[in-house]
Each structure stands twice: as structure tokens, then as C-alpha cells.
Short mmCIF file of C-alpha atoms and ligand atoms in Angstrom, two decimals:
data_model
loop_
_atom_site.label_atom_id
_atom_site.label_comp_id
_atom_site.label_asym_id
_atom_site.label_seq_id
_atom_site.Cartn_x
_atom_site.Cartn_y
_atom_site.Cartn_z
CA UNK Z 1 -23.04 -28.69 10.01
CA UNK Z 2 -24.60 -26.91 6.90
CA UNK Z 3 -22.42 -24.89 4.51
CA UNK Z 4 -24.59 -22.51 2.55
CA UNK Z 5 -23.02 -19.94 -0.07
CA UNK Z 6 -25.14 -16.63 -0.99
CA UNK Z 7 -24.12 -16.00 -4.57
CA UNK Z 8 -24.65 -12.92 -6.60
CA UNK Z 9 -23.40 -9.86 -8.52
CA UNK Z 10 -22.21 -7.05 -6.25
CA UNK Z 11 -25.24 -5.34 -5.16
CA UNK Z 12 -27.41 -8.05 -5.22
CA UNK Z 13 -28.52 -8.10 -1.81
CA UNK Z 14 -26.47 -10.63 -0.28
CA UNK Z 15 -25.50 -8.86 2.81
CA UNK Z 16 -28.91 -7.65 3.57
CA UNK Z 17 -30.65 -11.23 3.16
CA UNK Z 18 -27.74 -12.69 5.31
CA UNK Z 19 -28.69 -10.82 8.20
CA UNK Z 20 -32.09 -12.43 8.21
CA UNK Z 21 -30.94 -16.04 7.25
CA UNK Z 22 -28.33 -16.19 10.07
CA UNK Z 23 -30.89 -15.58 12.76
CA UNK Z 24 -33.24 -17.92 11.31
CA UNK Z 25 -31.08 -20.99 10.77
CA UNK Z 26 -28.53 -20.38 13.44
CA UNK Z 27 -25.53 -19.48 11.01
CA UNK Z 28 -22.42 -17.69 11.39
CA UNK Z 29 -22.01 -15.23 8.56
CA UNK Z 30 -18.92 -15.03 6.87
CA UNK Z 31 -18.74 -11.95 4.64
CA UNK Z 32 -15.15 -11.70 3.06
CA UNK Z 33 -15.98 -7.96 1.88
CA UNK Z 34 -16.82 -7.16 5.82
CA UNK Z 35 -13.67 -8.92 6.98
CA UNK Z 36 -11.62 -6.99 4.58
CA UNK Z 37 -12.90 -3.53 5.38
CA UNK Z 38 -12.31 -4.68 9.20
CA UNK Z 39 -8.46 -5.09 8.15
CA UNK Z 40 -8.51 -1.82 6.32
CA UNK Z 41 -9.93 -0.07 9.28
CA UNK Z 42 -7.74 -1.72 11.70
CA UNK Z 43 -4.70 -0.81 9.61
CA UNK Z 44 -3.23 -4.31 9.42
CA UNK Z 45 -0.66 -5.05 6.69
CA UNK Z 46 -3.13 -7.14 5.14
CA UNK Z 47 -5.59 -4.41 5.15
CA UNK Z 48 -3.02 -2.06 3.58
CA UNK Z 49 -2.53 -4.07 0.80
CA UNK Z 50 -6.04 -4.89 0.31
CA UNK Z 51 -7.15 -1.26 0.32
CA UNK Z 52 -5.87 -0.41 -3.19
CA UNK Z 53 -7.15 -3.53 -4.63
CA UNK Z 54 -10.70 -3.10 -3.35
CA UNK Z 55 -10.55 0.61 -4.17
CA UNK Z 56 -9.84 -0.27 -7.83
CA UNK Z 57 -12.44 -2.82 -8.00
CA UNK Z 58 -10.34 -5.67 -8.29
CA UNK Z 59 -10.11 -9.03 -6.18
CA UNK Z 60 -7.60 -9.47 -3.40
CA UNK Z 61 -5.51 -12.58 -3.78
CA UNK Z 62 -7.26 -16.21 -3.30
CA UNK Z 63 -4.84 -17.14 -0.79
CA UNK Z 64 -5.91 -14.22 1.49
CA UNK Z 65 -9.74 -14.73 1.65
CA UNK Z 66 -9.05 -18.57 1.58
CA UNK Z 67 -6.76 -18.07 4.90
CA UNK Z 68 -9.80 -15.89 6.14
CA UNK Z 69 -12.83 -18.26 5.65
CA UNK Z 70 -10.51 -21.09 7.18
CA UNK Z 71 -9.61 -19.23 10.33
CA UNK Z 72 -13.34 -18.66 10.90
CA UNK Z 73 -14.30 -22.20 10.38
CA UNK Z 74 -11.76 -23.41 12.85
CA UNK Z 75 -12.71 -20.74 15.66
CA UNK Z 76 -16.59 -20.59 15.53
CA UNK Z 77 -18.74 -22.87 17.82
CA UNK Z 78 -22.14 -22.92 18.92
CA UNK Z 79 -23.71 -22.69 15.16
CA UNK Z 80 -25.57 -24.89 12.97
CA UNK Z 81 -23.62 -23.82 10.09
CA UNK Z 82 -22.07 -21.22 8.22
CA UNK Z 83 -23.21 -18.50 5.53
CA UNK Z 84 -20.82 -17.51 3.05
CA UNK Z 85 -21.20 -14.32 1.50
CA UNK Z 86 -18.90 -12.77 -1.15
CA UNK Z 87 -16.63 -16.07 -1.00
CA UNK Z 88 -15.97 -18.31 -3.49
CA UNK Z 89 -15.54 -15.24 -6.15
CA UNK Z 90 -13.04 -17.47 -8.44
CA UNK Z 91 -12.86 -21.09 -9.54
CA UNK Z 92 -9.54 -21.47 -7.41
CA UNK Z 93 -11.52 -20.32 -4.57
CA UNK Z 94 -14.26 -22.65 -4.95
CA UNK Z 95 -11.97 -25.66 -5.42
CA UNK Z 96 -10.13 -24.44 -2.24
CA UNK Z 97 -13.48 -24.61 -0.51
CA UNK Z 98 -14.46 -28.01 -1.49
CA UNK Z 99 -11.17 -29.27 -0.06
CA UNK Z 100 -11.36 -27.17 3.10
CA UNK Z 101 -14.78 -29.07 3.49
CA UNK Z 102 -13.63 -32.28 2.43
CA UNK Z 103 -10.76 -32.01 5.09
CA UNK Z 104 -13.52 -31.60 7.55
CA UNK Z 105 -15.20 -34.46 6.38
CA UNK Z 106 -18.04 -31.89 5.47
CA UNK Z 107 -19.71 -31.01 2.15
CA UNK Z 108 -21.34 -27.84 0.48
CA UNK Z 109 -25.15 -28.01 1.36
CA UNK Z 110 -26.15 -25.52 -1.29
CA UNK Z 111 -25.46 -22.18 -3.23
CA UNK Z 112 -28.52 -19.68 -3.44
CA UNK Z 113 -27.78 -17.28 -5.83
CA UNK Z 114 -29.36 -13.93 -5.91
CA UNK Z 115 -29.46 -12.62 -9.51
CA UNK Z 116 -30.12 -9.08 -10.72
CA UNK Z 117 -29.02 -7.74 -14.17
CA UNK Z 118 -26.12 -4.85 -14.70
CA UNK Z 119 -28.66 -1.97 -14.56
CA UNK Z 120 -30.09 -2.97 -11.19
CA UNK Z 121 -26.62 -3.57 -9.79
CA UNK Z 122 -25.74 0.07 -10.75
CA UNK Z 123 -28.94 1.69 -9.29
CA UNK Z 124 -28.33 -0.47 -6.17
CA UNK Z 125 -24.73 0.62 -5.41
CA UNK Z 126 -25.50 4.27 -6.42
CA UNK Z 127 -28.31 4.32 -3.74
CA UNK Z 128 -26.01 2.40 -0.96
CA UNK Z 129 -23.16 4.62 -1.70
CA UNK Z 130 -25.25 7.64 -0.06
CA UNK Z 131 -25.83 5.47 2.72
CA UNK Z 132 -22.89 3.37 3.76
CA UNK Z 133 -20.07 5.61 2.59
CA UNK Z 134 -18.06 2.59 0.88
CA UNK Z 135 -15.00 3.94 -1.11
CA UNK Z 136 -15.64 1.18 -3.71
CA UNK Z 137 -19.21 2.45 -4.15
CA UNK Z 138 -18.53 6.17 -4.87
CA UNK Z 139 -16.55 5.97 -8.32
CA UNK Z 140 -18.12 4.88 -11.42
CA UNK Z 141 -15.19 3.32 -12.75
CA UNK Z 142 -14.74 1.22 -9.86
CA UNK Z 143 -18.42 0.09 -9.90
CA UNK Z 144 -17.92 -0.80 -13.86
CA UNK Z 145 -14.56 -2.77 -12.87
CA UNK Z 146 -16.28 -4.85 -10.11
CA UNK Z 147 -19.30 -5.85 -12.66
CA UNK Z 148 -16.53 -6.74 -15.16
CA UNK Z 149 -14.57 -8.78 -12.34
CA UNK Z 150 -18.01 -10.62 -11.41
CA UNK Z 151 -18.85 -11.52 -15.31
CA UNK Z 152 -15.14 -12.49 -16.08
CA UNK Z 153 -14.16 -14.34 -12.68
CA UNK Z 154 -17.13 -14.96 -10.63
CA UNK Z 155 -19.73 -16.18 -12.96
CA UNK Z 156 -18.30 -19.14 -14.26
CA UNK Z 157 -18.98 -20.45 -10.82
CA UNK Z 158 -22.60 -21.14 -11.68
CA UNK Z 159 -21.65 -23.79 -14.19
CA UNK Z 160 -19.42 -25.23 -11.52
CA UNK Z 161 -21.91 -25.64 -8.90
CA UNK Z 162 -24.65 -26.57 -11.43
CA UNK Z 163 -22.61 -29.29 -12.59
CA UNK Z 164 -22.34 -30.35 -8.96
CA UNK Z 165 -25.85 -30.25 -8.56
CA UNK Z 166 -25.76 -27.43 -5.94
CA UNK Z 167 -26.93 -24.50 -7.88
CA UNK Z 168 -30.35 -23.06 -6.77
CA UNK Z 169 -31.19 -19.45 -8.31
CA UNK Z 170 -33.85 -16.87 -7.41
CA UNK Z 171 -34.59 -13.54 -8.84
CA UNK Z 172 -32.81 -11.07 -6.51
CA UNK Z 173 -35.16 -8.09 -7.85
CA UNK Z 174 -38.18 -8.07 -5.72
CA UNK Z 175 -39.36 -4.55 -6.45
CA UNK Z 176 -38.57 -1.17 -4.76
CA UNK Z 177 -37.79 -0.53 -1.03
CA UNK Z 178 -38.37 -2.63 1.96
CA UNK Z 179 -41.36 -4.63 0.37
CA UNK Z 180 -38.91 -5.51 -2.16
CA UNK Z 181 -36.57 -7.09 0.37
CA UNK Z 182 -39.45 -9.19 2.23
CA UNK Z 183 -40.15 -10.44 -1.38
CA UNK Z 184 -36.68 -11.56 -2.02
CA UNK Z 185 -36.53 -12.91 1.35
CA UNK Z 186 -39.60 -15.07 0.66
CA UNK Z 187 -38.16 -16.51 -2.18
CA UNK Z 188 -34.96 -17.26 -0.16
CA UNK Z 189 -37.10 -19.14 2.54
CA UNK Z 190 -38.75 -21.26 -0.27
CA UNK Z 191 -35.27 -22.21 -1.47
CA UNK Z 192 -33.89 -23.18 1.86
CA UNK Z 193 -36.82 -25.35 2.84
CA UNK Z 194 -35.54 -27.87 0.41
CA UNK Z 195 -31.76 -27.58 1.26
P1 ADP X 1 -19.98 -6.46 -3.10
O1 ADP X 1 -20.48 -7.94 -3.31
O2 ADP X 1 -20.75 -5.26 -3.15
O3 ADP X 1 -19.03 -6.30 -4.34
P2 ADP X 1 -18.20 -7.33 -0.81
O4 ADP X 1 -18.21 -6.62 0.35
O5 ADP X 1 -18.37 -8.76 -1.05
O6 ADP X 1 -19.07 -6.55 -1.85
O7 ADP X 1 -16.55 -7.15 -1.45
C1 ADP X 1 -16.05 -5.86 -1.59
C2 ADP X 1 -14.66 -6.23 -2.27
O8 ADP X 1 -13.69 -7.05 -1.31
C3 ADP X 1 -14.68 -6.70 -3.69
O9 ADP X 1 -14.94 -5.96 -4.65
C4 ADP X 1 -12.93 -7.37 -3.48
O10 ADP X 1 -12.23 -6.51 -3.88
C5 ADP X 1 -12.71 -7.81 -2.16
N1 ADP X 1 -13.27 -9.02 -1.91
C6 ADP X 1 -14.33 -9.71 -1.26
N2 ADP X 1 -14.36 -11.23 -1.28
C7 ADP X 1 -13.52 -11.67 -1.82
C8 ADP X 1 -13.03 -12.79 -2.61
N3 ADP X 1 -13.61 -13.72 -1.86
N4 ADP X 1 -12.11 -12.83 -3.27
C9 ADP X 1 -11.21 -11.71 -3.68
N5 ADP X 1 -11.73 -10.47 -3.31
C10 ADP X 1 -12.56 -10.25 -2.44
#
């Protein structure tokens, strides 16, 4: 099985690109953000706890997302691999993932990082707020907190995966509009060819 991580700051286009990738490579897409939003919508206990943290631009506890990932690994059949989007976001999550894979006799195939700068992040999220209506996209303070959380807690993963020889970075800014999405898709395809 293939295990890919689609990495990058909030608004980097992970969800958008994941849609294409899962079809092309017959992968199961696991977005922890989407799974958490589904829990909130369903009004589960987990969702109730996660709601405030997400609205504040903070991360939910590591164990919560680790459990979600493991349960999808254990219940998915008929795919050639997994595409992780939004996970791992902390070093303990990355280590937990390594352990989960080792337990399955598997290892990470590669990390593909979509890199954009903070100004592009803000512009993308402002644009998305109008389209998707996500509560955590609406408030400037929340967006800034998510950017800070990314720099403080998630960015250190870059060195972790570089040290493991798994890190592949591409420019996540392909220019405006649908054409830009296609440009980034082309860059992703080039990296995937070598994984
Ligand atoms: P984005 O990439 O635009 O920030 P996501 O949909 O990936 O959006 O995540 C939305 C929110 O869900 C995050 O800001 C965080 O609060 C929570 N979340 C998602 N994935 C994780 C994770 N791996 N660990 C902790 N919290 C997470």
C-alpha cells in the first residue's frame, strides 16, 4: 500500500489537489479537518469538544486525530493507498503515524508539501470564506491563529521528514484561478512519478 502525506499551511490547496490525486492513483482521501467537521455537524461528543478549538484556530488533541486515522486505516478496503490531508500536524502525530504504519508492516511513501507564503494563505482563506462558509475561515483572528499554529507546531515536521528522506516540496502558488490549480496539479504529478 502507498501512504502519502499532502502537507502545507492552511489554504495551501491540499483539499483541492487531493480530489484529483485520489482518483488518479486510487487512493482513500483522509482529511482530518473534514472528519472533524462531520463530527461537529452530527453533534457527537467529540464534535462538541472539537468545535471550540477549531473556531479558535487551535489544534484538537493528538489522540483524537490519531484515533480517527487509525480507524479509517482499519476499515478501508479496495484502494491502492491512502492520501493524508491535514495530518500529521504535530511531531507526536508524525511519530504516532510512523508507529501505526510499522505495526501494519508498512512505511510512509512520501510527503508532498504545497508551499505558499503567509500573504497568499490569507488571500486564499478570505476567498474560500465566501464560498464554503467555514466558521474558522471567517474571523481574521482565527486565521492568524491558524497561521501561527502552523509555524509553531506543524512546520517542524519539514525537518523531521527531510531527515527521513521523505520530503518533496513544490510551489503551491500556480497563479490565479482554475489555471493556477492546473499548474500546481502538473507539479504534483511530476513528483508523484518519482515516488
Ligand atoms: P486548513 O488546512 O484549511 O487549516 P483543515 O480542514 O485541515 O483546514 O483543518 C481545520 C481545523 O481542524 C484545524 O485548524 C484544526 O483545528 C483541526 N484539525 C485538523 N486536522 C488536525 C490535526 N491533524 N491535528 C489537530 N487538529 C486538527
